């Protein structure tokens, strides 16, 4: 298992280096002087430095590959550069925004996991019944209706008409009681979770139906085991591996794909940051957020492979 983990971890490094090369070339091709996103804007505005001398001192006249490794070194040290729009440090901006997006994504993932796996399991057990048809219909509706439309309807009904929940925004920890914070989280998290539930439910149902027709499940039934034991210990356990892999990929997709929901509900997270950066042509912020999203997808892929290997020994032996 250790050898498998090591090989899988080492395979991430070349992919991550390729991503950083693409990001660096993208930064080189963007309009403007590199100093505008490498130096503190207050220092540039003060005109207290000799720009040409500073370029030479910073090695901006060096070959491309030398500047790439220097830039990579700064990234590894946490120096992500500065925003072109407001001059703020990108690292500080992300440090404020990532916890908000992570909080929203984790709650949405929990909601979609509980609902999707439970409803998919019930549909597979009750195949071709009224419950199965009902769940399948709800799933198709959930996949077909866009998130922004559900979000607008939720705001109109729960926030404006009933006045049960706030329209949007986020409350920082320590500034209000628990319900005050949760009331801002409920609508965006539930809408993101429900939107993912439909796909997960259909995937769980399909995987379970495939496993329920395997010979070892029929053998377990022929031995007289109770049906719930056959489903939980023989079918569901083996059907869980591809479902877990799907869940591991959901988290980075939630973080990267939360642009619409965060914009509708004024949630101050990564998605809103990316949208604002694209609107303002803030290229360094777009590049760095893209790199972080790619890194999260690679880490999720690594975790998915590890969990699959733990659940299915054939994977690590192969």
XYZ file of C-alpha atoms in Angstrom, residues 8-310:
303
model
C 0.623 7.864 -7.025
C 1.950 10.883 -5.115
C 5.045 11.169 -7.325
C 2.849 11.107 -10.434
C 1.258 14.398 -9.278
C 4.541 16.346 -9.428
C 5.003 16.459 -13.251
C 1.340 17.374 -13.739
C 1.637 20.182 -11.191
C 4.817 21.479 -12.849
C 3.064 21.480 -16.236
C 0.209 23.533 -14.746
C 2.651 26.075 -13.272
C 4.407 26.386 -16.669
C 1.078 27.114 -18.382
C 0.181 29.674 -15.685
C 3.595 31.366 -15.928
C 3.422 31.634 -19.727
C -0.105 33.035 -19.359
C 1.212 35.704 -17.002
C 4.018 36.538 -19.434
C 1.502 37.023 -22.258
C -0.838 39.296 -20.295
C -0.739 43.046 -21.027
C 1.264 45.337 -18.746
C 4.633 45.411 -17.055
C 5.449 42.399 -14.793
C 6.443 44.855 -12.060
C 2.812 45.903 -11.700
C 1.922 42.535 -10.195
C 5.250 41.657 -8.575
C 5.778 44.849 -6.528
C 3.713 46.608 -3.902
C 1.678 49.292 -5.818
C 2.427 51.890 -3.098
C 6.145 51.461 -3.783
C 5.592 51.937 -7.522
C 3.359 54.970 -7.030
C 5.914 56.685 -4.795
C 8.432 56.740 -7.699
C 11.095 56.286 -5.077
C 12.785 53.548 -7.081
C 14.602 53.407 -10.398
C 12.371 51.104 -12.491
C 15.082 49.976 -14.924
C 17.560 49.354 -12.144
C 14.899 47.455 -10.245
C 14.108 45.280 -13.289
C 17.792 44.396 -13.593
C 18.062 43.718 -9.883
C 14.961 41.504 -9.962
C 16.258 39.598 -12.972
C 13.409 40.533 -15.326
C 15.940 40.701 -18.157
C 17.023 37.104 -17.505
C 16.053 34.180 -19.805
C 12.499 32.829 -19.535
C 13.383 29.564 -17.780
C 15.408 31.439 -15.111
C 12.466 33.738 -14.393
C 10.124 30.730 -14.277
C 12.085 28.964 -11.529
C 12.436 32.236 -9.618
C 8.665 32.819 -9.903
C 8.015 29.223 -8.796
C 10.250 29.777 -5.793
C 8.257 32.875 -4.804
C 5.002 30.907 -5.156
C 6.362 28.158 -2.885
C 7.302 30.845 -0.329
C 3.745 32.200 -0.396
C 4.391 35.339 -2.457
C 1.561 35.135 -5.013
C 1.890 38.717 -6.261
C -0.503 41.688 -6.182
C -3.886 42.472 -7.697
C -3.897 44.858 -10.661
C -7.247 46.354 -9.594
C -6.842 47.373 -5.959
C -3.174 46.593 -5.345
C -3.889 44.177 -2.509
C -1.790 41.093 -1.898
C -3.325 38.060 -3.661
C -2.260 35.798 -0.797
C -4.151 37.979 1.715
C -7.237 38.135 -0.527
C -7.319 34.354 -0.901
C -6.705 33.864 2.826
C -9.915 35.844 3.481
C -12.001 34.240 0.714
C -11.005 30.536 0.810
C -12.571 29.780 4.264
C -15.947 31.150 3.059
C -15.938 29.002 -0.090
C -14.653 25.947 1.770
C -17.443 26.304 4.361
C -20.089 26.554 1.638
C -18.647 23.653 -0.409
C -18.301 21.257 2.544
C -21.887 21.819 3.734
C -23.189 21.423 0.154
C -21.138 18.226 -0.249
C -22.550 16.767 2.987
C -26.130 17.569 1.911
C -25.668 16.089 -1.568
C -23.864 12.986 -0.223
C -26.540 12.111 2.344
C -29.462 12.731 -0.028
C -27.852 11.337 -3.193
C -26.546 8.065 -1.734
C -29.701 7.407 0.325
C -32.133 8.080 -2.534
C -29.960 6.159 -5.026
C -29.800 3.164 -2.687
C -33.585 3.184 -2.188
C -34.207 3.471 -5.953
C -31.957 0.496 -6.703
C -33.651 -1.664 -4.066
C -37.140 -0.598 -5.241
C -36.302 -0.779 -8.959
C -39.224 0.019 -11.310
C -41.491 0.903 -8.363
C -43.340 4.199 -7.781
C -40.507 5.368 -5.469
C -37.926 4.624 -8.174
C -39.888 6.520 -10.839
C -40.484 9.441 -8.440
C -36.782 9.697 -7.507
C -35.740 9.413 -11.167
C -38.170 12.191 -12.154
C -36.926 14.460 -9.350
C -33.359 13.672 -10.416
C -34.026 14.638 -14.035
C -35.649 17.891 -12.918
C -32.695 18.610 -10.621
C -30.198 18.070 -13.447
C -32.223 20.104 -15.966
C -33.065 23.252 -13.957
C -30.109 25.716 -13.690
C -28.810 26.680 -10.252
C -29.281 30.410 -10.816
C -33.010 29.925 -11.547
C -33.522 27.914 -8.337
C -31.503 30.526 -6.440
C -33.656 33.409 -7.685
C -36.866 31.523 -6.855
C -35.546 30.733 -3.362
C -34.717 34.394 -2.723
C -38.148 35.529 -3.921
C -40.003 32.960 -1.800
C -37.979 32.460 1.409
C -36.291 35.870 1.713
C -38.700 38.412 0.185
C -42.166 36.843 0.563
C -41.846 34.788 3.780
C -38.888 36.744 5.255
C -37.562 33.561 6.872
C -33.987 33.913 5.620
C -31.670 36.811 4.639
C -31.211 37.584 0.948
C -27.459 37.062 1.005
C -24.104 37.845 2.577
C -22.031 36.006 5.154
C -21.517 36.609 8.859
C -17.986 36.155 10.205
C -17.476 33.925 13.213
C -17.801 35.765 16.499
C -19.995 38.564 15.126
C -23.405 36.934 15.636
C -25.059 33.878 17.232
C -25.124 30.441 15.583
C -28.547 30.880 13.962
C -27.517 34.258 12.584
C -24.594 32.640 10.741
C -26.550 29.554 9.660
C -29.422 31.641 8.293
C -27.038 33.147 5.731
C -25.589 29.734 4.846
C -28.795 27.698 4.427
C -30.044 28.846 1.009
C -26.746 28.807 -0.971
C -25.599 25.522 0.612
C -28.922 23.714 0.105
C -29.231 24.867 -3.528
C -25.673 23.774 -4.351
C -26.240 20.472 -2.511
C -29.574 19.708 -4.176
C -28.145 20.496 -7.608
C -25.468 17.825 -7.051
C -27.842 15.341 -5.416
C -29.559 14.426 -8.696
C -26.375 13.276 -10.452
C -25.095 11.426 -7.385
C -28.441 9.676 -6.888
C -28.521 8.398 -10.478
C -24.874 7.305 -10.280
C -25.456 5.403 -7.007
C -28.574 3.747 -8.426
C -26.763 2.600 -11.575
C -23.756 1.275 -9.665
C -25.933 -0.590 -7.149
C -28.041 -2.205 -9.898
C -24.853 -3.393 -11.593
C -23.512 -4.919 -8.348
C -26.858 -6.500 -7.369
C -26.682 -8.642 -10.532
C -23.208 -10.014 -9.732
C -22.730 -13.715 -8.978
C -21.352 -13.163 -5.454
C -24.515 -11.293 -4.478
C -26.665 -14.146 -5.809
C -24.459 -16.590 -3.891
C -24.932 -14.606 -0.675
C -28.712 -14.717 -1.155
C -28.641 -18.466 -1.888
C -26.911 -19.006 1.471
C -30.005 -17.601 3.187
C -28.528 -14.328 4.450
C -31.050 -11.605 5.361
C -31.682 -9.205 2.476
C -30.415 -6.165 4.436
C -27.088 -7.928 5.086
C -26.745 -8.811 1.409
C -27.414 -5.205 0.402
C -25.231 -3.483 3.020
C -22.243 -5.853 3.374
C -22.043 -7.422 -0.095
C -23.606 -5.023 -2.600
C -23.316 -1.510 -1.139
C -19.722 -1.955 0.047
C -18.551 -2.915 -3.457
C -20.676 -0.240 -5.097
C -19.179 2.416 -2.814
C -15.755 2.693 -4.522
C -16.880 4.552 -7.689
C -19.298 6.664 -5.609
C -16.472 7.781 -3.277
C -14.330 8.633 -6.283
C -17.139 10.825 -7.602
C -17.494 12.526 -4.204
C -13.765 13.270 -3.997
C -13.944 15.047 -7.342
C -17.031 16.973 -6.228
C -15.281 19.114 -3.616
C -12.820 20.903 -5.950
C -15.583 21.182 -8.553
C -17.797 22.797 -5.914
C -15.050 25.251 -5.013
C -14.293 26.104 -8.626
C -17.911 26.040 -9.742
C -19.430 28.160 -6.989
C -19.194 31.323 -9.108
C -22.915 31.639 -9.845
C -24.234 30.794 -6.373
C -21.723 33.097 -4.625
C -22.637 35.928 -6.978
C -26.410 35.491 -6.504
C -26.163 35.346 -2.700
C -23.269 37.859 -2.363
C -21.206 35.162 -0.660
C -17.632 36.513 -0.291
C -15.764 33.425 -1.502
C -13.413 32.227 -4.239
C -16.151 32.048 -6.875
C -17.065 35.713 -6.438
C -13.357 36.605 -6.427
C -12.823 34.804 -9.750
C -15.847 36.495 -11.312
C -14.758 39.951 -10.101
C -11.196 39.302 -11.357
C -12.440 38.262 -14.809
C -14.750 41.301 -15.004
C -11.916 43.646 -13.979
C -9.286 41.929 -16.195
C -7.256 41.241 -13.068
C -5.068 38.620 -14.772
C -2.740 37.704 -11.858
C -5.743 36.888 -9.626
C -7.375 34.807 -12.389
C -4.136 32.878 -12.961
C -3.464 32.163 -9.292
C -7.059 31.087 -8.565
C -6.950 28.834 -11.627
C -3.742 27.254 -10.382
C -5.209 26.660 -6.918
C -8.320 25.059 -8.401
C -6.148 22.758 -10.548
C -4.079 21.849 -7.496
C -7.226 20.951 -5.541
C -8.412 18.705 -8.383
C -5.050 16.889 -8.393
C -5.197 16.409 -4.613
C -8.782 15.166 -4.895
C -7.718 12.690 -7.574
C -4.926 11.454 -5.273
C -7.335 11.013 -2.341
C -9.880 9.248 -4.551
C -7.263 6.729 -5.696
C -6.168 6.083 -2.099
C -9.711 5.507 -0.876
C -10.434 3.236 -3.840
C -7.299 1.208 -3.091
C -8.297 0.880 0.555
